[in-house]
Tab-separated table of N, CA and C in Angstrom:
chain	number	residue	atom	x	y	z
D	848	UNK	N	8.804	-12.180	7.922
D	848	UNK	CA	7.440	-12.689	6.463
D	848	UNK	C	8.451	-12.745	5.291
D	849	UNK	N	8.458	-13.475	4.849
D	849	UNK	CA	8.952	-13.744	3.331
D	849	UNK	C	8.517	-13.613	1.673
D	850	UNK	N	7.939	-11.806	1.974
D	850	UNK	CA	7.719	-10.813	1.008
D	850	UNK	C	7.709	-9.825	1.694
D	851	UNK	N	7.561	-8.769	0.503
D	851	UNK	CA	7.724	-7.425	0.758
D	851	UNK	C	6.852	-6.698	1.905
D	852	UNK	N	7.244	-6.062	2.478
D	852	UNK	CA	5.566	-5.263	3.484
D	852	UNK	C	4.816	-4.178	3.010
D	853	UNK	N	5.246	-4.273	2.000
D	853	UNK	CA	4.625	-3.296	1.345
D	853	UNK	C	3.022	-3.885	0.768
D	854	UNK	N	2.967	-4.833	1.030
D	854	UNK	CA	1.808	-5.632	0.873
D	854	UNK	C	0.964	-5.796	2.029
D	855	UNK	N	1.621	-6.484	2.782
D	855	UNK	CA	1.139	-6.066	3.864
D	855	UNK	C	0.461	-4.943	4.135
D	856	UNK	N	1.172	-3.671	4.687
D	856	UNK	CA	0.660	-2.268	4.353
D	856	UNK	C	-0.604	-1.908	3.111
D	857	UNK	N	-0.668	-2.618	2.318
D	857	UNK	CA	-1.667	-2.221	1.083
D	857	UNK	C	-3.077	-3.094	1.256
D	858	UNK	N	-2.893	-4.288	2.019
D	858	UNK	CA	-3.688	-5.100	2.268
D	858	UNK	C	-4.637	-4.244	3.830
D	859	UNK	N	-4.104	-3.856	4.597
D	859	UNK	CA	-4.057	-2.889	5.551
D	859	UNK	C	-5.216	-1.954	5.436
D	860	UNK	N	-4.242	-1.164	4.703
D	860	UNK	CA	-5.163	-0.078	3.877
D	860	UNK	C	-6.244	-0.654	3.399
D	861	UNK	N	-6.422	-1.282	2.207
D	861	UNK	CA	-7.451	-1.867	1.205
D	861	UNK	C	-8.835	-2.225	2.144
D	862	UNK	N	-8.227	-3.063	3.212
D	862	UNK	CA	-9.335	-3.953	4.251
D	862	UNK	C	-9.779	-2.464	5.254
D	863	UNK	N	-9.278	-1.496	5.853
D	863	UNK	CA	-9.642	-0.411	6.246
D	863	UNK	C	-11.040	0.383	5.671
D	864	UNK	N	-9.917	0.811	4.348
D	864	UNK	CA	-10.579	1.338	3.476
D	864	UNK	C	-12.271	0.916	3.044
D	865	UNK	N	-12.830	-0.782	2.526
D	865	UNK	CA	-13.523	-1.517	2.351
D	865	UNK	C	-14.150	-1.670	3.649
D	866	UNK	N	-14.196	-1.351	4.651
D	866	UNK	CA	-15.080	-1.478	5.733
D	866	UNK	C	-15.328	-0.126	6.176
D	867	UNK	N	-14.760	1.314	6.121
D	867	UNK	CA	-15.209	2.452	6.580
D	867	UNK	C	-14.954	3.112	5.188
D	868	UNK	N	-14.555	3.410	4.183
D	868	UNK	CA	-14.357	4.170	3.376
D	868	UNK	C	-13.791	5.544	3.687
D	869	UNK	N	-14.012	6.288	3.710
D	869	UNK	CA	-12.981	7.675	3.811
D	869	UNK	C	-13.315	7.822	5.198
D	870	UNK	N	-13.770	7.247	5.691
D	870	UNK	CA	-13.939	7.364	7.338
D	870	UNK	C	-13.516	6.854	8.227
D	871	UNK	N	-12.352	6.229	7.540
D	871	UNK	CA	-11.479	5.520	8.609
D	871	UNK	C	-10.702	6.180	9.808
D	872	UNK	N	-10.559	7.126	9.009
D	872	UNK	CA	-10.028	7.705	10.894
D	872	UNK	C	-9.089	6.837	11.439
D	873	UNK	N	-9.230	6.995	12.900
D	873	UNK	CA	-8.258	6.534	13.596
D	873	UNK	C	-8.586	4.441	13.302
D	874	UNK	N	-9.636	4.371	13.003
D	874	UNK	CA	-9.866	2.865	13.028
D	874	UNK	C	-8.838	2.223	11.622
D	875	UNK	N	-7.997	2.755	11.308
D	875	UNK	CA	-7.066	2.094	10.461
D	875	UNK	C	-6.864	0.654	10.644
D	876	UNK	N	-6.738	-0.520	10.278
D	876	UNK	CA	-6.586	-1.442	10.702
D	876	UNK	C	-4.889	-2.067	10.334
D	877	UNK	N	-4.672	-2.303	11.943
D	877	UNK	CA	-2.882	-2.713	11.600
D	877	UNK	C	-2.589	-4.469	11.821
D	878	UNK	N	-3.544	-4.977	12.320
D	878	UNK	CA	-3.525	-6.850	12.750
D	878	UNK	C	-3.484	-7.428	11.529
D	879	UNK	N	-2.449	-8.214	11.040
D	879	UNK	CA	-3.193	-9.354	10.012
D	879	UNK	C	-2.874	-10.578	10.482
D	880	UNK	N	-3.501	-11.676	10.928
D	880	UNK	CA	-3.785	-12.690	11.377
D	880	UNK	C	-3.878	-13.833	10.447
D	881	UNK	N	-3.421	-15.336	10.627
D	881	UNK	CA	-3.890	-16.461	10.222
D	881	UNK	C	-2.617	-16.163	9.217
D	882	UNK	N	-1.265	-16.224	9.707
D	882	UNK	CA	0.053	-16.339	8.956
D	882	UNK	C	0.477	-17.906	9.408
D	883	UNK	N	1.464	-18.231	7.843
D	883	UNK	CA	2.240	-19.667	8.270
D	883	UNK	C	3.201	-19.463	10.058
D	884	UNK	N	3.013	-20.408	10.860
D	884	UNK	CA	3.994	-20.658	12.184
D	884	UNK	C	4.345	-21.910	12.106
D	885	UNK	N	5.744	-22.300	11.980
D	885	UNK	CA	6.733	-23.571	12.760
D	885	UNK	C	6.240	-23.934	14.317
D	886	UNK	N	5.590	-24.932	14.134
D	886	UNK	CA	5.553	-25.020	15.796
D	886	UNK	C	6.279	-26.336	16.117
D	887	UNK	N	7.211	-26.657	16.384
D	887	UNK	CA	8.141	-28.052	16.968
D	887	UNK	C	7.878	-27.875	18.146
D	888	UNK	N	8.326	-29.643	18.617
D	888	UNK	CA	8.409	-30.095	20.154
D	888	UNK	C	9.819	-30.025	20.062
D	889	UNK	N	10.762	-29.346	21.354
D	889	UNK	CA	11.730	-28.943	21.766
D	889	UNK	C	12.019	-30.002	23.330
D	890	UNK	N	12.060	-31.264	23.332
D	890	UNK	CA	12.188	-32.247	24.654
D	890	UNK	C	10.490	-32.121	24.800
D	891	UNK	N	9.933	-31.881	25.474
D	891	UNK	CA	8.642	-31.501	26.456
D	891	UNK	C	8.053	-30.187	26.112
D	892	UNK	N	8.877	-29.236	25.620
D	892	UNK	CA	8.079	-27.717	25.312
D	892	UNK	C	7.761	-27.595	23.932
D	893	UNK	N	6.969	-26.819	23.597
D	893	UNK	CA	6.111	-26.387	22.456
D	893	UNK	C	6.953	-25.346	21.906
D	894	UNK	N	7.080	-24.747	20.723
D	894	UNK	CA	8.322	-24.388	20.653
D	894	UNK	C	7.498	-23.222	19.466
D	895	UNK	N	7.168	-21.904	19.177
D	895	UNK	CA	6.335	-21.511	17.953
D	895	UNK	C	7.853	-20.444	17.245
D	896	UNK	N	8.108	-21.174	16.643
D	896	UNK	CA	8.686	-19.917	15.538
D	896	UNK	C	7.991	-18.577	14.615
D	897	UNK	N	8.676	-17.864	15.264
D	897	UNK	CA	7.843	-16.415	14.935
D	897	UNK	C	7.371	-16.347	13.582
D	898	UNK	N	6.595	-15.841	13.097
D	898	UNK	CA	6.434	-15.860	11.580
D	898	UNK	C	7.171	-14.153	10.685
D	899	UNK	N	8.419	-13.409	11.505
D	899	UNK	CA	8.764	-12.555	10.940
D	899	UNK	C	10.205	-12.731	11.355
D	900	UNK	N	10.965	-11.499	11.011
D	900	UNK	CA	12.288	-12.107	11.051
D	900	UNK	C	13.087	-12.052	12.266
D	901	UNK	N	12.496	-11.126	13.299
D	901	UNK	CA	12.776	-11.057	14.842
D	901	UNK	C	11.995	-10.233	15.513
D	902	UNK	N	12.022	-10.588	16.776
D	902	UNK	CA	11.432	-10.608	17.636
D	902	UNK	C	11.850	-8.735	18.444
D	903	UNK	N	10.675	-7.822	18.047
D	903	UNK	CA	11.569	-6.308	18.564
D	903	UNK	C	11.221	-5.950	19.459
D	904	UNK	N	11.957	-5.195	20.424
D	904	UNK	CA	11.518	-4.625	21.236
D	904	UNK	C	10.862	-3.168	21.400
D	905	UNK	N	10.288	-2.524	22.238
D	905	UNK	CA	9.532	-1.092	22.191
D	905	UNK	C	10.881	-0.448	21.543
D	906	UNK	N	12.070	-0.594	22.047
D	906	UNK	CA	13.509	0.512	21.755
D	906	UNK	C	13.791	0.515	20.549
D	907	UNK	N	14.091	-0.698	20.012
D	907	UNK	CA	14.140	-1.025	18.497
D	907	UNK	C	12.890	-0.747	17.633
D	908	UNK	N	11.841	-1.090	17.753
D	908	UNK	CA	10.518	-0.374	17.307
D	908	UNK	C	10.966	1.482	17.036
D	909	UNK	N	10.914	1.804	18.027
D	909	UNK	CA	10.827	2.948	17.517
D	909	UNK	C	12.039	3.520	17.022
D	910	UNK	N	13.471	2.939	17.518
D	910	UNK	CA	14.315	3.367	16.289
D	910	UNK	C	13.850	3.392	15.059
D	911	UNK	N	13.346	2.345	14.923
D	911	UNK	CA	13.172	1.927	13.327
D	911	UNK	C	12.001	3.181	12.707
D	912	UNK	N	11.419	2.977	13.452
D	912	UNK	CA	9.829	4.316	12.987
D	912	UNK	C	10.605	5.642	12.553
D	913	UNK	N	11.651	5.870	13.569
D	913	UNK	CA	12.333	7.158	13.779
D	913	UNK	C	13.269	7.336	12.464
D	914	UNK	N	13.629	6.140	11.656
D	914	UNK	CA	14.540	6.367	10.479
D	914	UNK	C	13.421	6.063	9.402
D	915	UNK	N	12.444	5.927	9.550
D	915	UNK	CA	10.752	6.454	8.273
D	915	UNK	C	10.448	4.924	8.193
D	916	UNK	N	11.056	3.773	8.998
D	916	UNK	CA	10.533	2.402	8.645
D	916	UNK	C	9.110	1.999	9.217
D	917	UNK	N	8.233	1.077	8.822
D	917	UNK	CA	7.242	0.928	9.335
D	917	UNK	C	7.056	-0.808	9.590
D	918	UNK	N	7.660	-0.928	10.849
D	918	UNK	CA	7.682	-2.318	11.279
D	918	UNK	C	6.874	-2.796	11.257
D	919	UNK	N	6.788	-4.436	11.236
D	919	UNK	CA	5.511	-5.237	11.589
D	919	UNK	C	5.967	-5.816	12.302
D	920	UNK	N	5.400	-5.866	13.931
D	920	UNK	CA	5.906	-6.346	14.730
D	920	UNK	C	5.175	-7.608	15.218
D	921	UNK	N	6.013	-8.358	15.392
D	921	UNK	CA	5.218	-9.893	15.388
D	921	UNK	C	4.466	-10.321	17.188
D	922	UNK	N	3.701	-11.454	17.364
D	922	UNK	CA	3.327	-11.566	18.759
D	922	UNK	C	4.165	-12.571	19.076
D	923	UNK	N	4.948	-12.979	19.921
D	923	UNK	CA	5.710	-13.849	20.334
D	923	UNK	C	5.185	-15.847	19.903
D	924	UNK	N	4.082	-15.486	20.709
D	924	UNK	CA	2.959	-17.218	20.633
D	924	UNK	C	1.919	-17.110	19.525
D	925	UNK	N	1.751	-16.133	18.555
D	925	UNK	CA	0.609	-16.011	17.689
D	925	UNK	C	1.386	-16.383	16.083
D	926	UNK	N	0.155	-16.591	15.303
D	926	UNK	CA	0.106	-16.293	13.988
D	926	UNK	C	-0.189	-15.272	13.464
D	927	UNK	N	0.489	-13.828	13.827
D	927	UNK	CA	-0.028	-13.097	13.386
D	927	UNK	C	0.677	-11.755	13.661
D	928	UNK	N	0.918	-10.384	13.259
D	928	UNK	CA	1.785	-9.308	13.087
D	928	UNK	C	0.903	-7.879	12.869
D	929	UNK	N	1.237	-7.131	13.489
D	929	UNK	CA	0.931	-5.570	13.708
D	929	UNK	C	1.877	-4.420	13.038
D	930	UNK	N	1.234	-3.718	11.887
D	930	UNK	CA	1.903	-3.050	11.478
D	930	UNK	C	2.061	-1.695	12.661
D	931	UNK	N	2.900	-1.367	13.117
D	931	UNK	CA	3.215	-0.684	14.202
D	931	UNK	C	2.882	1.116	13.964
D	932	UNK	N	3.393	1.097	13.138
D	932	UNK	CA	2.073	2.881	12.868
D	932	UNK	C	2.280	2.714	11.138
D	933	UNK	N	1.376	3.570	10.557
D	933	UNK	CA	1.543	4.458	9.284
D	933	UNK	C	1.846	5.415	9.178
D	934	UNK	N	2.857	5.925	8.579
D	934	UNK	CA	3.209	6.960	8.563
D	934	UNK	C	4.018	7.190	6.621
D	935	UNK	N	4.209	8.538	6.950
D	935	UNK	CA	4.576	9.094	5.258
D	935	UNK	C	5.943	8.916	5.381
D	936	UNK	N	6.927	8.740	4.267
D	936	UNK	CA	8.489	9.377	4.545
D	936	UNK	C	8.803	10.469	4.633
D	937	UNK	N	7.926	11.451	4.217
D	937	UNK	CA	8.321	12.802	4.244
D	937	UNK	C	7.972	13.541	5.673
D	938	UNK	N	6.633	12.605	6.397
D	938	UNK	CA	6.594	13.373	7.694
D	938	UNK	C	6.319	12.029	8.541
D	939	UNK	N	6.120	12.473	10.341
D	939	UNK	CA	5.401	11.204	10.660
D	939	UNK	C	4.345	10.936	10.736
D	940	UNK	N	3.037	11.827	10.188
D	940	UNK	CA	1.864	11.440	10.438
D	940	UNK	C	1.300	11.322	8.873
D	941	UNK	N	0.469	10.419	8.365
D	941	UNK	CA	0.101	9.303	7.273
D	941	UNK	C	-0.992	10.678	7.156
D	942	UNK	N	-1.559	11.677	5.818
D	942	UNK	CA	-1.920	12.403	5.813
D	942	UNK	C	-3.031	12.173	4.651
D	943	UNK	N	-4.304	11.899	4.801
D	943	UNK	CA	-5.455	11.628	3.664
D	943	UNK	C	-6.642	12.248	3.873
D	944	UNK	N	-7.321	11.608	2.703
D	944	UNK	CA	-9.064	12.315	3.334
D	944	UNK	C	-9.610	12.364	4.324
D	945	UNK	N	-9.144	11.286	4.968
D	945	UNK	CA	-9.799	10.835	6.578
D	945	UNK	C	-9.238	11.260	7.302
D	946	UNK	N	-8.250	12.381	7.256
D	946	UNK	CA	-8.168	13.282	8.254
D	946	UNK	C	-8.997	14.553	8.606
């Protein structure tokens, strides 16, 4: 993505709060769809360039989360991304009034 990931996290938290208020519980939104995708032809094959920087496998995603990052995971043939997990820098579980 060509922006700071904090905007994606903020959009997801605001959307979750707007839908459920403090009763968000485990219903925190994690998906953002409708992002720009570059689609082109390579010979006879249609190629989708992902809307994120790199495709992450599960091991790489887990390592990033272990270091305190909240990676945006892209879908290979999609216009969407998913925030792997919300968590605090101080602790892995994000605590709030919804807990």
